[in-house]
Amino acid sequence: MEQKKIIKQRKTTDLTPKELAILRSATKTSDKEIKTWHTEFVHKYPDGKITKEAFVKLYKDLFPNSNDAAANAALESIDTNHDGTLSFNEFLFFSAVTARGADLGERLEMIFDVWDVTDDGQLDQNELAHLVSAMYDRAGIKDRQGDKNPHAVAKNIISKLDVSGDRKISKDEFVKGCKTDETIRKLLVSD
């Protein structure tokens, strides 16, 4: 008898425990409030995506002194799959980077949590390269050749911050390293 493999696929409108923890840290609100916010998000964006137009309006509500160009630039920098919309995870990244009231350490922890896609408490070279690419997008950096290649940058960052020697960065190594290395901090976090 052949067993069928059951694959659980995540719906774009689900709120995972990891996302809940990131939002709790980013917004300093309770789980109940976040779940209410997520329910409203799903109600407002039933397919789990924020359109470009909706994001521009949301961005201008959050940053009243901004203009359409700034909102579009922000969207382009956090739209990591370049589909012209924001998924809930991409929105989480935006929340983490722009968290009001969060100190540098808290923001670095949130960024780490968002990019630790394997949930193993470590950033490997591939995960870190995706983060570097997103930061390049956010900063409008087009030249990604040679020593500016995201994988080369990720390898260099790991060689600088990996205290344990496992060729991965733990959350503690990431936060401490970003705090002490100004170049890495400027690349990964907008102050």
Short mmCIF file of C-alpha atoms in Angstrom, two decimals:
data_model
loop_
_atom_site.label_atom_id
_atom_site.label_comp_id
_atom_site.label_asym_id
_atom_site.label_seq_id
_atom_site.Cartn_x
_atom_site.Cartn_y
_atom_site.Cartn_z
CA MET A 1 0.00 0.00 0.00
CA GLU A 2 1.48 3.29 -1.10
CA GLN A 3 1.44 6.10 1.43
CA LYS A 4 0.66 9.56 0.22
CA LYS A 5 2.90 12.27 1.46
CA ILE A 6 0.93 15.06 3.07
CA ILE A 7 2.44 18.46 2.58
CA LYS A 8 1.14 21.24 4.74
CA GLN A 9 1.25 24.48 2.85
CA ARG A 10 1.10 27.78 4.64
CA LYS A 11 -1.62 30.11 3.50
CA THR A 12 -0.46 33.70 2.99
CA THR A 13 -3.11 34.80 5.46
CA ASP A 14 -1.94 32.60 8.37
CA LEU A 15 -0.28 34.20 11.38
CA THR A 16 2.52 31.94 12.62
CA PRO A 17 3.86 31.93 16.18
CA LYS A 18 7.15 33.35 14.84
CA GLU A 19 5.37 36.24 13.12
CA LEU A 20 3.40 36.87 16.29
CA ALA A 21 6.62 37.06 18.32
CA ILE A 22 8.22 39.46 15.83
CA LEU A 23 5.18 41.73 15.83
CA ARG A 24 4.99 41.63 19.63
CA SER A 25 8.59 42.80 19.81
CA ALA A 26 8.27 45.37 17.01
CA THR A 27 5.06 46.98 18.15
CA LYS A 28 5.21 46.51 21.94
CA THR A 29 1.60 45.29 21.89
CA SER A 30 -0.12 42.22 23.30
CA ASP A 31 -0.81 39.03 21.38
CA LYS A 32 -4.54 39.80 21.55
CA GLU A 33 -4.02 43.22 19.94
CA ILE A 34 -1.74 41.73 17.26
CA LYS A 35 -4.26 39.00 16.45
CA THR A 36 -6.94 41.67 16.13
CA TRP A 37 -4.60 43.67 13.85
CA HIS A 38 -3.87 40.55 11.78
CA THR A 39 -7.59 39.78 11.47
CA GLU A 40 -8.15 43.33 10.23
CA PHE A 41 -5.18 42.95 7.83
CA VAL A 42 -6.67 39.76 6.37
CA HIS A 43 -10.10 41.40 6.22
CA LYS A 44 -8.65 44.42 4.41
CA TYR A 45 -6.29 42.33 2.21
CA PRO A 46 -8.07 38.96 1.82
CA ASP A 47 -5.37 37.51 -0.42
CA GLY A 48 -2.68 38.40 2.12
CA LYS A 49 -1.09 41.02 -0.13
CA ILE A 50 -0.91 44.80 0.07
CA THR A 51 -1.10 46.42 -3.35
CA LYS A 52 1.26 49.21 -4.36
CA GLU A 53 -1.53 51.79 -4.11
CA ALA A 54 -2.61 50.61 -0.66
CA PHE A 55 0.99 50.60 0.56
CA VAL A 56 1.59 54.16 -0.65
CA LYS A 57 -1.46 55.30 1.32
CA LEU A 58 -0.40 53.33 4.41
CA TYR A 59 3.17 54.67 4.19
CA LYS A 60 1.95 58.26 3.92
CA ASP A 61 -0.32 57.69 6.93
CA LEU A 62 2.66 56.40 8.94
CA PHE A 63 5.06 59.06 7.65
CA PRO A 64 2.95 62.19 6.98
CA ASN A 65 5.92 64.21 5.68
CA SER A 66 6.73 61.64 2.99
CA ASN A 67 5.75 61.69 -0.68
CA ASP A 68 4.80 59.08 -3.29
CA ALA A 69 8.43 58.68 -4.41
CA ALA A 70 9.56 57.82 -0.87
CA ALA A 71 6.68 55.35 -0.46
CA ASN A 72 7.45 53.69 -3.81
CA ALA A 73 11.14 53.46 -2.93
CA ALA A 74 10.24 51.85 0.42
CA LEU A 75 7.93 49.38 -1.33
CA GLU A 76 10.61 48.43 -3.85
CA SER A 77 13.15 47.90 -1.10
CA ILE A 78 11.00 45.55 0.98
CA ASP A 79 9.18 43.76 -1.86
CA THR A 80 11.76 40.97 -1.77
CA ASN A 81 10.06 38.78 -4.38
CA HIS A 82 9.52 41.81 -6.67
CA ASP A 83 5.86 41.09 -7.38
CA GLY A 84 4.71 44.69 -6.80
CA THR A 85 2.82 43.79 -3.61
CA LEU A 86 3.71 43.21 0.02
CA SER A 87 3.08 39.89 1.70
CA PHE A 88 2.54 39.77 5.43
CA ASN A 89 6.19 38.65 5.92
CA GLU A 90 7.47 41.54 3.81
CA PHE A 91 5.27 43.84 5.86
CA LEU A 92 6.82 42.32 9.00
CA PHE A 93 10.26 43.23 7.69
CA PHE A 94 9.07 46.79 7.10
CA SER A 95 7.69 46.87 10.65
CA ALA A 96 10.95 45.58 12.10
CA VAL A 97 13.13 48.07 10.24
CA THR A 98 10.91 51.05 11.03
CA ALA A 99 9.87 50.03 14.55
CA ARG A 100 9.14 53.13 16.56
CA GLY A 101 10.59 53.20 20.04
CA ALA A 102 12.74 50.12 19.52
CA ASP A 103 16.42 50.52 20.30
CA LEU A 104 19.12 49.25 17.94
CA GLY A 105 19.44 45.90 19.72
CA GLU A 106 15.69 45.26 19.56
CA ARG A 107 15.58 46.18 15.86
CA LEU A 108 18.56 43.92 15.12
CA GLU A 109 16.83 41.04 16.95
CA MET A 110 13.64 41.62 14.93
CA ILE A 111 15.58 41.71 11.66
CA PHE A 112 17.38 38.51 12.63
CA ASP A 113 14.07 36.78 13.42
CA VAL A 114 12.52 37.83 10.11
CA TRP A 115 15.46 36.52 8.06
CA ASP A 116 16.00 33.28 10.04
CA VAL A 117 13.66 31.46 7.65
CA THR A 118 14.77 28.00 8.81
CA ASP A 119 13.86 28.89 12.43
CA ASP A 120 17.07 27.32 13.69
CA GLY A 121 18.30 30.39 15.58
CA GLN A 122 21.11 30.88 13.06
CA LEU A 123 21.64 32.85 9.87
CA ASP A 124 23.53 30.86 7.26
CA GLN A 125 25.24 32.41 4.25
CA ASN A 126 22.17 32.03 2.04
CA GLU A 127 19.78 33.64 4.55
CA LEU A 128 22.25 36.46 5.16
CA ALA A 129 22.72 36.98 1.39
CA HIS A 130 18.94 37.45 1.05
CA LEU A 131 19.06 40.03 3.84
CA VAL A 132 21.98 41.83 2.14
CA SER A 133 20.06 41.83 -1.17
CA ALA A 134 17.02 43.34 0.54
CA MET A 135 19.21 46.04 2.10
CA TYR A 136 20.82 46.74 -1.30
CA ASP A 137 17.33 47.08 -2.78
CA ARG A 138 16.33 49.40 0.05
CA ALA A 139 19.43 51.56 -0.49
CA GLY A 140 19.08 51.52 -4.28
CA ILE A 141 22.45 49.78 -4.76
CA LYS A 142 22.53 48.25 -8.25
CA ASP A 143 26.23 47.20 -8.43
CA ARG A 144 26.35 43.69 -7.00
CA GLN A 145 29.50 42.45 -8.66
CA GLY A 146 32.75 41.23 -7.09
CA ASP A 147 33.07 42.15 -3.43
CA LYS A 148 29.56 43.68 -3.54
CA ASN A 149 27.94 40.37 -4.49
CA PRO A 150 25.42 39.58 -1.71
CA HIS A 151 26.85 36.07 -1.20
CA ALA A 152 30.40 37.47 -0.99
CA VAL A 153 29.23 40.13 1.47
CA ALA A 154 27.37 37.50 3.51
CA LYS A 155 30.48 35.28 3.60
CA ASN A 156 32.58 38.27 4.73
CA ILE A 157 30.06 39.22 7.44
CA ILE A 158 29.97 35.64 8.71
CA SER A 159 33.78 35.50 8.81
CA LYS A 160 33.79 38.68 10.92
CA LEU A 161 30.91 37.87 13.28
CA ASP A 162 31.00 34.08 13.64
CA VAL A 163 32.59 33.69 17.06
CA SER A 164 31.70 29.99 17.41
CA GLY A 165 33.29 28.98 14.08
CA ASP A 166 30.27 27.11 12.71
CA ARG A 167 30.01 29.33 9.60
CA LYS A 168 26.63 30.58 10.76
CA ILE A 169 25.65 33.55 12.90
CA SER A 170 23.60 33.14 16.05
CA LYS A 171 21.27 35.92 17.11
CA ASP A 172 23.73 36.97 19.80
CA GLU A 173 26.64 37.07 17.32
CA PHE A 174 24.49 39.04 14.87
CA VAL A 175 23.38 41.65 17.40
CA LYS A 176 26.79 42.09 19.04
CA GLY A 177 28.60 42.11 15.69
CA CYS A 178 26.25 44.64 14.10
CA LYS A 179 26.52 46.89 17.14
CA THR A 180 30.34 46.88 17.07
CA ASP A 181 31.01 46.89 13.31
CA GLU A 182 29.83 50.22 11.91
CA THR A 183 30.10 49.12 8.26
CA ILE A 184 27.92 46.06 8.80
CA ARG A 185 25.46 48.00 10.96
CA LYS A 186 25.04 50.70 8.28
CA LEU A 187 24.48 48.06 5.61
CA LEU A 188 21.91 46.07 7.56
CA VAL A 189 20.03 48.67 9.62
CA SER A 190 18.76 52.10 8.74
CA ASP A 191 19.29 54.32 11.79
#
